[in-house]
Amino acid sequence: DQQVKQNSPSLSVQEGRISILNCDYTNSMFDYFLWYKKYPAEGPTFLISISSIKDKNEDGRFTVFLNKSAKHLSLHIVPSQPGDSAVYFCAASSGGGTSYGKLTFGQGTILTVHP
Amino acid sequence: EAGVAQSPRYKIIEKRQSVAFWCNPISGHATLYWYQQILGQGPKLLIQFQNNGVVDDSQLPKDRFSAERLKGVDSTLKIQPAKLEDSAVYLCASSSGLEDNEQFFGPGTRLTVL
């Protein structure tokens, strides 16, 4: 039962262009969404998050969009840089009770930014 | 601020052997998580501690996996006996438990079971 799905295993973009990474979820109880970036031999690092009461959150070159009706979120990176090349994980959680803080991750998308 | 520490970084064992992993979370973080990440998949939560109590261990294979967090700080995850399908990266994460849900991950332990 894959509650969080990243259907694109990989994405390749040119430096300076926009990278768009997509994520779909099935659990309507999810109310907080996060993106993590992972370099080889390192643990995932937090990138950006969004609460379900918002539809957009920006942090520098990174913007996350949330479409609750479609149960879809996306991460936009503009402009893309070679250092952005990594695996990107989408994660979701539902607040309250014992499930608080429990993250459900997607499978990840490998982003490669070419100089 | 020091990050989440894990050891060892790599471990190779034969099936049916036992293995243990250690995690030291960020100082002051009350919540600690152990994840299993199989190649090509996202991290999957095995167990969540709040201080030294277990909050969620619904996805922990309890017939072979065990974890403890004595004194509410360091934690160990043990597998006994190991199976081939346990080959994965085991990630430890910690969080302050506040509403931002942000978890800080350690570098992980890569386990290979032969």
mmCIF file of C-alpha atoms in Angstrom:
data_model
loop_
_atom_site.group_PDB
_atom_site.id
_atom_site.type_symbol
_atom_site.label_atom_id
_atom_site.label_comp_id
_atom_site.label_asym_id
_atom_site.label_seq_id
_atom_site.Cartn_x
_atom_site.Cartn_y
_atom_site.Cartn_z
ATOM 1 C CA ASP A 1 0.000 0.000 0.000
ATOM 2 C CA GLN A 2 2.031 2.919 -1.347
ATOM 3 C CA GLN A 3 0.385 5.976 0.216
ATOM 4 C CA VAL A 4 2.956 8.410 -1.193
ATOM 5 C CA LYS A 5 4.100 7.949 -4.775
ATOM 6 C CA GLN A 6 6.774 9.565 -6.867
ATOM 7 C CA ASN A 7 6.137 8.149 -10.290
ATOM 8 C CA SER A 8 9.234 9.531 -11.986
ATOM 9 C CA PRO A 9 12.338 7.572 -10.930
ATOM 10 C CA SER A 10 14.619 10.125 -12.545
ATOM 11 C CA LEU A 11 14.692 13.609 -14.049
ATOM 12 C CA SER A 12 17.414 15.283 -16.092
ATOM 13 C CA VAL A 13 17.532 19.057 -16.651
ATOM 14 C CA GLN A 14 19.947 21.651 -17.941
ATOM 15 C CA GLU A 15 21.608 24.092 -15.570
ATOM 16 C CA GLY A 16 19.592 27.290 -15.264
ATOM 17 C CA ARG A 17 16.315 25.652 -16.273
ATOM 18 C CA ILE A 18 13.401 24.727 -14.019
ATOM 19 C CA SER A 19 13.228 21.325 -12.309
ATOM 20 C CA ILE A 20 9.757 20.058 -11.416
ATOM 21 C CA LEU A 21 9.453 17.024 -9.176
ATOM 22 C CA ASN A 22 6.025 15.505 -8.591
ATOM 23 C CA CYS A 23 4.426 13.558 -5.776
ATOM 24 C CA ASP A 24 0.964 12.029 -5.325
ATOM 25 C CA TYR A 25 -0.662 10.756 -2.152
ATOM 26 C CA THR A 26 -3.743 8.711 -1.367
ATOM 27 C CA ASN A 27 -4.324 9.232 2.373
ATOM 28 C CA SER A 28 -6.727 12.131 2.997
ATOM 29 C CA MET A 29 -5.541 12.337 6.618
ATOM 30 C CA PHE A 30 -2.136 13.669 5.572
ATOM 31 C CA ASP A 31 -1.933 17.330 6.532
ATOM 32 C CA TYR A 32 1.761 18.152 6.369
ATOM 33 C CA PHE A 33 4.148 17.534 3.511
ATOM 34 C CA LEU A 34 7.905 17.725 3.310
ATOM 35 C CA TRP A 35 10.641 17.416 0.717
ATOM 36 C CA TYR A 36 14.002 15.919 1.604
ATOM 37 C CA LYS A 37 17.189 15.860 -0.452
ATOM 38 C CA LYS A 38 19.688 13.023 -0.224
ATOM 39 C CA TYR A 39 23.271 12.858 -1.437
ATOM 40 C CA PRO A 40 25.071 9.489 -1.725
ATOM 41 C CA ALA A 41 26.355 8.087 1.586
ATOM 42 C CA GLU A 42 24.499 10.771 3.558
ATOM 43 C CA GLY A 43 21.184 10.850 5.337
ATOM 44 C CA PRO A 44 18.258 12.821 3.898
ATOM 45 C CA THR A 45 18.262 16.542 4.703
ATOM 46 C CA PHE A 46 15.139 18.652 5.065
ATOM 47 C CA LEU A 47 14.492 21.017 2.185
ATOM 48 C CA ILE A 48 11.050 22.602 2.416
ATOM 49 C CA SER A 49 7.611 21.826 3.795
ATOM 50 C CA ILE A 50 3.987 22.863 3.420
ATOM 51 C CA SER A 51 0.943 22.597 5.612
ATOM 52 C CA SER A 52 -2.371 21.514 4.137
ATOM 53 C CA ILE A 53 -3.864 24.925 4.931
ATOM 54 C CA LYS A 54 -1.602 26.456 2.287
ATOM 55 C CA ASP A 55 -1.226 25.865 -1.429
ATOM 56 C CA LYS A 56 2.229 27.323 -1.915
ATOM 57 C CA ASN A 57 5.406 27.805 0.069
ATOM 58 C CA GLU A 58 8.587 29.462 -1.200
ATOM 59 C CA ASP A 59 12.143 29.390 0.092
ATOM 60 C CA GLY A 60 14.684 30.942 -2.213
ATOM 61 C CA ARG A 61 14.994 28.839 -5.369
ATOM 62 C CA PHE A 62 12.611 26.209 -4.010
ATOM 63 C CA THR A 63 8.809 26.357 -4.164
ATOM 64 C CA VAL A 64 6.373 23.662 -3.168
ATOM 65 C CA PHE A 65 2.827 23.638 -4.533
ATOM 66 C CA LEU A 66 -0.010 21.646 -2.973
ATOM 67 C CA ASN A 67 -3.237 20.691 -4.757
ATOM 68 C CA LYS A 68 -5.380 19.021 -2.106
ATOM 69 C CA SER A 69 -8.264 18.177 -4.394
ATOM 70 C CA ALA A 70 -5.915 16.267 -6.680
ATOM 71 C CA LYS A 71 -3.839 14.943 -3.767
ATOM 72 C CA HIS A 72 -0.765 16.160 -5.580
ATOM 73 C CA LEU A 73 2.252 18.237 -4.697
ATOM 74 C CA SER A 74 5.226 19.406 -6.661
ATOM 75 C CA LEU A 75 8.631 20.887 -5.964
ATOM 76 C CA HIS A 76 9.954 23.559 -8.323
ATOM 77 C CA ILE A 77 13.634 24.449 -8.385
ATOM 78 C CA VAL A 78 14.464 27.633 -10.292
ATOM 79 C CA PRO A 79 17.121 28.034 -11.537
ATOM 80 C CA SER A 80 18.519 24.515 -11.278
ATOM 81 C CA GLN A 81 22.189 24.156 -10.391
ATOM 82 C CA PRO A 82 24.565 21.185 -10.725
ATOM 83 C CA GLY A 83 24.776 21.022 -6.914
ATOM 84 C CA ASP A 84 21.061 20.243 -6.844
ATOM 85 C CA SER A 85 21.800 16.818 -8.322
ATOM 86 C CA ALA A 86 20.583 14.370 -5.657
ATOM 87 C CA VAL A 87 17.702 12.074 -4.782
ATOM 88 C CA TYR A 88 14.573 13.969 -3.729
ATOM 89 C CA PHE A 89 12.042 12.362 -1.415
ATOM 90 C CA CYS A 90 8.514 13.529 -0.835
ATOM 91 C CA ALA A 91 7.120 12.746 2.641
ATOM 92 C CA ALA A 92 3.772 13.204 4.341
ATOM 93 C CA SER A 93 2.438 13.091 7.875
ATOM 94 C CA SER A 94 -0.852 13.437 9.726
ATOM 95 C CA GLY A 95 -1.029 15.432 12.914
ATOM 96 C CA GLY A 96 -2.240 14.403 16.291
ATOM 97 C CA GLY A 97 -2.199 11.279 18.408
ATOM 98 C CA THR A 98 0.354 8.557 18.037
ATOM 99 C CA SER A 99 0.782 9.270 14.335
ATOM 100 C CA TYR A 100 2.266 12.686 15.045
ATOM 101 C CA GLY A 101 5.683 12.976 13.489
ATOM 102 C CA LYS A 102 5.388 9.709 11.572
ATOM 103 C CA LEU A 103 6.558 10.341 8.025
ATOM 104 C CA THR A 104 5.529 8.265 5.033
ATOM 105 C CA PHE A 105 8.032 8.610 2.201
ATOM 106 C CA GLY A 106 7.767 8.254 -1.543
ATOM 107 C CA GLN A 107 10.250 6.176 -3.519
ATOM 108 C CA GLY A 108 12.393 9.146 -4.494
ATOM 109 C CA THR A 109 13.325 10.876 -7.769
ATOM 110 C CA ILE A 110 16.925 11.120 -8.921
ATOM 111 C CA LEU A 111 17.543 14.640 -10.217
ATOM 112 C CA THR A 112 20.524 15.257 -12.464
ATOM 113 C CA VAL A 113 21.372 18.830 -13.421
ATOM 114 C CA HIS A 114 23.778 19.060 -16.353
ATOM 115 C CA PRO A 115 26.177 22.017 -16.640
ATOM 116 C CA GLU B 1 25.179 21.935 16.727
ATOM 117 C CA ALA B 2 26.262 18.317 16.282
ATOM 118 C CA GLY B 3 24.069 16.204 14.051
ATOM 119 C CA VAL B 4 22.695 12.713 14.490
ATOM 120 C CA ALA B 5 25.519 10.200 14.872
ATOM 121 C CA GLN B 6 25.317 6.579 13.791
ATOM 122 C CA SER B 7 27.720 3.663 13.911
ATOM 123 C CA PRO B 8 28.927 1.596 12.287
ATOM 124 C CA ARG B 9 28.653 3.131 8.813
ATOM 125 C CA TYR B 10 28.927 -0.222 7.067
ATOM 126 C CA LYS B 11 28.372 -3.807 8.168
ATOM 127 C CA ILE B 12 28.585 -7.086 6.289
ATOM 128 C CA ILE B 13 27.278 -10.253 7.958
ATOM 129 C CA GLU B 14 26.090 -13.685 6.941
ATOM 130 C CA LYS B 15 22.458 -14.682 7.208
ATOM 131 C CA ARG B 16 21.370 -15.957 10.605
ATOM 132 C CA GLN B 17 24.001 -13.816 12.344
ATOM 133 C CA SER B 18 23.036 -10.967 14.625
ATOM 134 C CA VAL B 19 23.910 -7.289 14.290
ATOM 135 C CA ALA B 20 23.396 -4.091 16.260
ATOM 136 C CA PHE B 21 23.341 -0.450 15.235
ATOM 137 C CA TRP B 22 23.821 2.569 17.471
ATOM 138 C CA CYS B 23 22.366 6.066 17.246
ATOM 139 C CA ASN B 24 23.035 9.246 19.186
ATOM 140 C CA PRO B 25 20.400 11.914 18.415
ATOM 141 C CA ILE B 26 20.745 15.658 18.459
ATOM 142 C CA SER B 27 21.052 16.900 22.025
ATOM 143 C CA GLY B 28 17.689 17.692 23.548
ATOM 144 C CA HIS B 29 15.620 15.941 20.900
ATOM 145 C CA ALA B 30 12.920 13.936 22.601
ATOM 146 C CA THR B 31 11.785 11.952 19.582
ATOM 147 C CA LEU B 32 13.921 9.322 17.875
ATOM 148 C CA TYR B 33 13.123 7.265 14.798
ATOM 149 C CA TRP B 34 14.623 4.239 13.103
ATOM 150 C CA TYR B 35 13.987 3.818 9.379
ATOM 151 C CA GLN B 36 14.838 1.049 6.932
ATOM 152 C CA GLN B 37 15.655 2.108 3.389
ATOM 153 C CA ILE B 38 15.855 -0.680 0.842
ATOM 154 C CA LEU B 39 17.609 0.155 -2.415
ATOM 155 C CA GLY B 40 15.282 1.999 -4.793
ATOM 156 C CA GLN B 41 12.689 2.739 -2.116
ATOM 157 C CA GLY B 42 12.004 5.534 0.314
ATOM 158 C CA PRO B 43 12.748 5.215 4.029
ATOM 159 C CA LYS B 44 10.199 3.141 5.945
ATOM 160 C CA LEU B 45 9.601 3.830 9.632
ATOM 161 C CA LEU B 46 10.437 0.873 11.861
ATOM 162 C CA ILE B 47 10.027 2.391 15.309
ATOM 163 C CA GLN B 48 9.442 5.775 16.947
ATOM 164 C CA PHE B 49 10.452 6.659 20.511
ATOM 165 C CA GLN B 50 9.273 9.582 22.590
ATOM 166 C CA ASN B 51 11.944 9.922 25.278
ATOM 167 C CA ASN B 52 12.415 6.269 26.299
ATOM 168 C CA GLY B 53 8.892 5.119 25.465
ATOM 169 C CA VAL B 54 7.767 3.483 22.220
ATOM 170 C CA VAL B 55 5.176 5.540 20.313
ATOM 171 C CA ASP B 56 4.893 3.404 17.176
ATOM 172 C CA ASP B 57 6.464 0.067 16.314
ATOM 173 C CA SER B 58 3.708 -1.202 14.027
ATOM 174 C CA GLN B 59 6.119 -1.854 11.141
ATOM 175 C CA LEU B 60 8.900 -3.438 13.191
ATOM 176 C CA PRO B 61 9.317 -7.195 12.494
ATOM 177 C CA LYS B 62 9.295 -8.079 16.151
ATOM 178 C CA ASP B 63 10.263 -11.699 15.649
ATOM 179 C CA ARG B 64 13.775 -10.604 14.669
ATOM 180 C CA PHE B 65 14.108 -6.860 15.248
ATOM 181 C CA SER B 66 14.337 -5.121 18.602
ATOM 182 C CA ALA B 67 15.158 -1.587 19.655
ATOM 183 C CA GLU B 68 15.669 0.228 22.887
ATOM 184 C CA ARG B 69 16.321 3.748 24.034
ATOM 185 C CA LEU B 70 17.490 3.550 27.586
ATOM 186 C CA LYS B 71 17.628 6.838 29.496
ATOM 187 C CA GLY B 72 15.855 8.552 26.602
ATOM 188 C CA VAL B 73 19.020 9.481 24.708
ATOM 189 C CA ASP B 74 21.036 6.915 22.699
ATOM 190 C CA SER B 75 19.307 4.071 20.949
ATOM 191 C CA THR B 76 20.271 0.670 19.591
ATOM 192 C CA LEU B 77 18.542 -1.372 16.910
ATOM 193 C CA LYS B 78 19.242 -5.114 16.789
ATOM 194 C CA ILE B 79 18.508 -7.787 14.218
ATOM 195 C CA GLN B 80 18.685 -11.413 15.299
ATOM 196 C CA PRO B 81 18.836 -13.546 13.204
ATOM 197 C CA ALA B 82 19.423 -11.561 10.006
ATOM 198 C CA LYS B 83 17.870 -12.530 6.680
ATOM 199 C CA LEU B 84 18.994 -11.672 3.158
ATOM 200 C CA GLU B 85 16.055 -9.269 2.771
ATOM 201 C CA ASP B 86 17.335 -7.199 5.701
ATOM 202 C CA SER B 87 20.049 -5.777 3.448
ATOM 203 C CA ALA B 88 19.328 -2.054 3.510
ATOM 204 C CA VAL B 89 20.443 1.284 4.903
ATOM 205 C CA TYR B 90 19.250 1.821 8.465
ATOM 206 C CA LEU B 91 18.641 5.478 9.181
ATOM 207 C CA CYS B 92 18.229 7.086 12.558
ATOM 208 C CA ALA B 93 16.491 10.441 12.852
ATOM 209 C CA SER B 94 15.543 12.743 15.693
ATOM 210 C CA SER B 95 13.220 15.682 16.147
ATOM 211 C CA SER B 96 12.355 18.151 18.851
ATOM 212 C CA GLY B 97 8.755 16.998 18.773
ATOM 213 C CA LEU B 98 7.451 20.467 17.963
ATOM 214 C CA GLU B 99 4.860 21.098 15.304
ATOM 215 C CA ASP B 100 7.192 21.536 12.365
ATOM 216 C CA ASN B 101 7.631 17.761 12.064
ATOM 217 C CA GLU B 102 11.163 18.290 10.789
ATOM 218 C CA GLN B 103 13.320 15.268 11.349
ATOM 219 C CA PHE B 104 17.106 15.356 11.211
ATOM 220 C CA PHE B 105 18.721 12.238 9.807
ATOM 221 C CA GLY B 106 22.028 10.583 10.520
ATOM 222 C CA PRO B 107 24.254 9.224 7.709
ATOM 223 C CA GLY B 108 22.863 5.708 8.090
ATOM 224 C CA THR B 109 24.349 2.238 8.444
ATOM 225 C CA ARG B 110 24.558 0.190 5.253
ATOM 226 C CA LEU B 111 23.915 -3.477 6.098
ATOM 227 C CA THR B 112 24.726 -6.249 3.662
ATOM 228 C CA VAL B 113 23.529 -9.739 4.530
ATOM 229 C CA LEU B 114 25.237 -12.511 2.533
#
